Amino acid sequence: MSAPHLRPVDVGTLEDYPVDPSERLDSHGFPMWEFRRWLSSDMRWHGSHESKSIFFELVNVAHGETPVGTLPDDLARLARMVQPCVDPGHFERLCSMPFGPLHGWYRCRCGDDVRLMHPVVTRIVLSALASRANSAARTEAASHARKLKRLTEDVGQLAPDVAKDPRKIRWISNEIDNRVSQRGGQRRNVEDLHLAIQACMQKARSGGFPQ
């Protein structure tokens, strides 16, 4: 039985890999493993111990590849990537088995390249990237909240009435950011705060913050 990756394929019919090559998971030290799916999988039940060992090795290797979660479509190269290295001829014979080391892997397009992907590995990678994005968003939101809290306290010392309106605090924060950006600075100074408060009060007098 010939393995799918060994058969000629029309590149135009291949699925596009859904992860950009620039994405990395270098800081993701604990990739998710769907152990319940694995325990009931045909690969676990029917694959040889050697094939399952190499399969698991390649799953881990894929997390460090570009794009993350893929493998090169090159049997000789894959045989060298396994540690200890596997004889290329022996590796190819294993892959020709119904439940060889590349069971479930199939060709995909990664830009101009053709590589191998596995649906479960791809799902794990996408889940890890989503988790990282959510974590970054939560961190950014918490940082922004702390920034507004400090700004509210600072504005409260100079213009208590202004500090009572969250809309004005957010406006002042944006005004300060714009001033800092225009002068090429990195931190706000006292003048930025004073000018932003004055501009906010002027905007409020002109009806900029309707009740």
Coordinates of C-alpha atoms in Angstrom, one line a residue:
M1 CA 0.0 0.0 0.0
S2 CA 1.6 3.3 -1.1
A3 CA 1.6 6.1 1.4
P4 CA -0.3 9.3 0.3
H5 CA 2.8 11.5 0.4
L6 CA 4.6 9.2 -2.1
R7 CA 2.0 9.5 -4.8
P8 CA 2.2 12.3 -7.5
V9 CA -0.1 15.2 -6.6
D10 CA -1.3 18.2 -8.6
V11 CA 0.0 21.1 -6.6
G12 CA -3.0 23.2 -7.6
T13 CA -5.4 20.8 -5.8
L14 CA -3.5 21.0 -2.5
E15 CA -5.0 22.6 0.6
D16 CA -3.4 25.8 1.8
Y17 CA -1.8 25.5 5.2
P18 CA -3.6 28.0 7.5
V19 CA -0.6 29.2 9.6
D20 CA 1.7 32.0 8.4
P21 CA 5.4 31.1 8.2
S22 CA 6.2 34.1 10.5
E23 CA 4.3 32.6 13.4
R24 CA 6.4 30.9 16.0
L25 CA 5.7 28.9 19.2
D26 CA 9.2 29.1 20.6
S27 CA 7.9 30.1 24.1
H28 CA 5.2 27.4 24.0
G29 CA 6.9 24.8 26.1
F30 CA 4.0 22.4 26.6
P31 CA 2.2 21.6 23.3
M32 CA -1.3 20.1 23.9
W33 CA -1.6 16.4 23.3
E34 CA -5.0 15.0 22.6
F35 CA -4.4 11.8 24.6
R36 CA -8.0 10.5 24.5
R37 CA -8.1 10.8 20.7
W38 CA -4.7 9.1 20.6
L39 CA -5.7 6.2 22.9
S40 CA -8.6 5.4 20.6
S41 CA -6.8 6.1 17.3
D42 CA -6.2 3.5 14.6
M43 CA -2.5 4.5 14.6
R44 CA -2.1 3.5 18.3
W45 CA -4.0 0.2 17.8
H46 CA -2.5 -0.9 14.5
G47 CA 0.9 0.9 14.2
S48 CA 4.1 -0.9 15.2
H49 CA 6.0 0.3 18.2
E50 CA 8.7 1.6 15.9
S51 CA 6.3 3.5 13.7
K52 CA 4.5 5.0 16.6
S53 CA 7.7 6.1 18.2
I54 CA 8.9 7.9 15.0
F55 CA 5.4 9.3 14.5
F56 CA 5.5 10.9 18.0
E57 CA 9.0 12.2 17.3
L58 CA 7.9 13.9 14.1
V59 CA 4.9 15.5 15.8
N60 CA 7.3 17.1 18.2
V61 CA 9.7 18.1 15.5
A62 CA 6.9 19.7 13.5
H63 CA 6.3 22.3 16.3
G64 CA 9.8 23.7 15.6
E65 CA 9.4 23.8 11.8
T66 CA 8.5 26.6 9.5
P67 CA 5.6 27.0 9.1
V68 CA 5.1 25.7 12.6
G69 CA 3.2 22.3 12.6
T70 CA 4.4 21.1 9.2
L71 CA 7.1 18.7 8.0
P72 CA 9.2 18.7 4.8
D73 CA 7.9 16.5 2.0
D74 CA 11.2 14.7 1.8
L75 CA 11.6 11.2 3.1
A76 CA 15.4 11.3 3.2
R77 CA 15.4 14.5 5.2
L78 CA 12.7 13.3 7.6
A79 CA 14.8 10.1 8.2
R80 CA 17.7 12.4 9.3
M81 CA 15.5 14.6 11.5
V82 CA 14.5 11.6 13.6
Q83 CA 17.0 11.0 16.5
P84 CA 18.7 8.6 16.3
C85 CA 18.7 8.9 12.6
V86 CA 16.9 6.3 10.6
D87 CA 18.2 4.6 7.5
P88 CA 16.4 6.3 4.6
G89 CA 15.5 3.1 2.9
H90 CA 14.1 1.6 6.1
F91 CA 12.2 4.8 6.8
E92 CA 10.6 4.7 3.3
R93 CA 9.6 1.1 3.8
L94 CA 8.0 2.0 7.2
C95 CA 6.1 4.8 5.5
S96 CA 4.8 2.5 2.8
M97 CA 3.0 0.5 5.6
P98 CA -0.8 1.3 6.3
F99 CA 0.1 2.7 9.7
G100 CA 3.6 4.0 9.1
P101 CA 5.4 7.0 10.7
L102 CA 3.6 9.5 8.4
H103 CA 0.1 8.1 8.9
G104 CA -2.4 10.9 8.7
W105 CA 0.1 13.4 7.2
Y106 CA -0.7 14.8 3.8
R107 CA 0.7 17.4 1.4
C108 CA -0.3 21.0 1.6
R109 CA 0.8 24.3 0.1
C110 CA 2.8 26.7 2.2
G111 CA 3.2 29.7 -0.2
D112 CA 5.4 28.4 -3.0
D113 CA 6.5 25.3 -1.0
V114 CA 4.8 21.9 -0.7
R115 CA 5.0 20.4 2.8
L116 CA 3.2 17.9 5.0
M117 CA 0.5 18.7 7.5
H118 CA -1.6 16.6 9.9
P119 CA -5.1 17.7 10.9
V120 CA -4.6 17.1 14.6
V121 CA -1.3 18.8 14.8
T122 CA -2.7 21.8 12.8
R123 CA -5.6 22.0 15.3
I124 CA -3.2 22.0 18.2
V125 CA -1.0 24.7 16.6
L126 CA -4.1 26.9 15.9
S127 CA -5.3 26.4 19.4
A128 CA -1.9 27.4 20.9
L129 CA -1.7 30.5 18.7
A130 CA -5.3 31.5 19.7
S131 CA -4.4 31.0 23.4
R132 CA -1.3 33.1 23.0
A133 CA -3.3 35.9 21.3
N134 CA -5.9 35.8 24.0
S135 CA -3.3 36.0 26.7
A136 CA -1.6 38.9 25.0
A137 CA -5.0 40.7 24.7
R138 CA -5.7 40.2 28.4
T139 CA -2.2 41.5 29.3
E140 CA -2.7 44.5 27.1
A141 CA -6.1 45.2 28.5
A142 CA -4.9 45.0 32.1
S143 CA -1.9 47.2 31.3
H144 CA -4.3 49.8 29.7
A145 CA -6.6 49.7 32.7
R146 CA -3.7 50.4 35.0
K147 CA -2.6 53.2 32.8
L148 CA -6.0 54.8 32.9
K149 CA -6.2 54.3 36.7
R150 CA -2.9 56.2 37.2
L151 CA -4.0 58.9 34.8
T152 CA -7.3 59.3 36.6
E153 CA -5.4 59.8 39.9
D154 CA -3.1 62.4 38.3
V155 CA -6.0 64.3 36.6
G156 CA -7.9 64.2 39.9
Q157 CA -5.2 66.2 41.6
L158 CA -5.4 68.9 39.0
A159 CA -9.0 68.8 37.8
P160 CA -11.2 66.7 40.0
D161 CA -14.4 67.3 38.0
V162 CA -12.7 66.1 34.8
A163 CA -11.4 63.0 36.5
K164 CA -15.0 61.9 37.3
D165 CA -15.8 61.3 33.7
P166 CA -14.2 58.2 32.2
R167 CA -14.8 59.5 28.7
K168 CA -12.6 62.5 29.4
I169 CA -9.9 60.4 30.9
R170 CA -9.8 58.2 27.8
W171 CA -9.7 61.4 25.6
I172 CA -6.9 62.8 27.7
S173 CA -5.0 59.6 27.4
N174 CA -5.3 59.6 23.6
E175 CA -4.3 63.3 23.5
I176 CA -1.2 62.6 25.6
D177 CA -0.3 59.7 23.4
N178 CA -0.6 61.9 20.3
R179 CA 1.6 64.6 21.8
V180 CA 4.3 62.1 22.9
S181 CA 4.2 60.5 19.4
Q182 CA 4.5 63.9 17.6
R183 CA 7.6 64.9 19.6
G184 CA 9.2 61.4 19.2
G185 CA 9.2 60.7 22.9
Q186 CA 8.5 57.6 24.9
R187 CA 7.0 58.9 28.1
R188 CA 4.6 61.7 29.0
N189 CA 5.8 64.8 30.9
V190 CA 4.0 67.3 33.1
E191 CA 3.4 69.6 30.2
D192 CA 1.7 66.8 28.2
L193 CA -0.7 66.3 31.1
H194 CA -1.5 70.0 31.6
L195 CA -2.0 70.7 27.9
A196 CA -4.2 67.6 27.5
I197 CA -6.4 68.6 30.4
Q198 CA -6.8 72.1 29.1
A199 CA -7.7 70.8 25.6
C200 CA -10.2 68.4 27.2
M201 CA -11.8 71.2 29.2
Q202 CA -12.0 73.3 26.1
K203 CA -13.6 70.5 24.2
A204 CA -16.1 70.0 27.0
R205 CA -17.1 73.7 26.9
S206 CA -17.8 73.4 23.2
G207 CA -20.2 70.4 23.8
G208 CA -17.7 67.7 23.1
F209 CA -18.9 65.4 25.9
P210 CA -22.7 65.6 25.9
Q211 CA -24.5 64.2 28.9

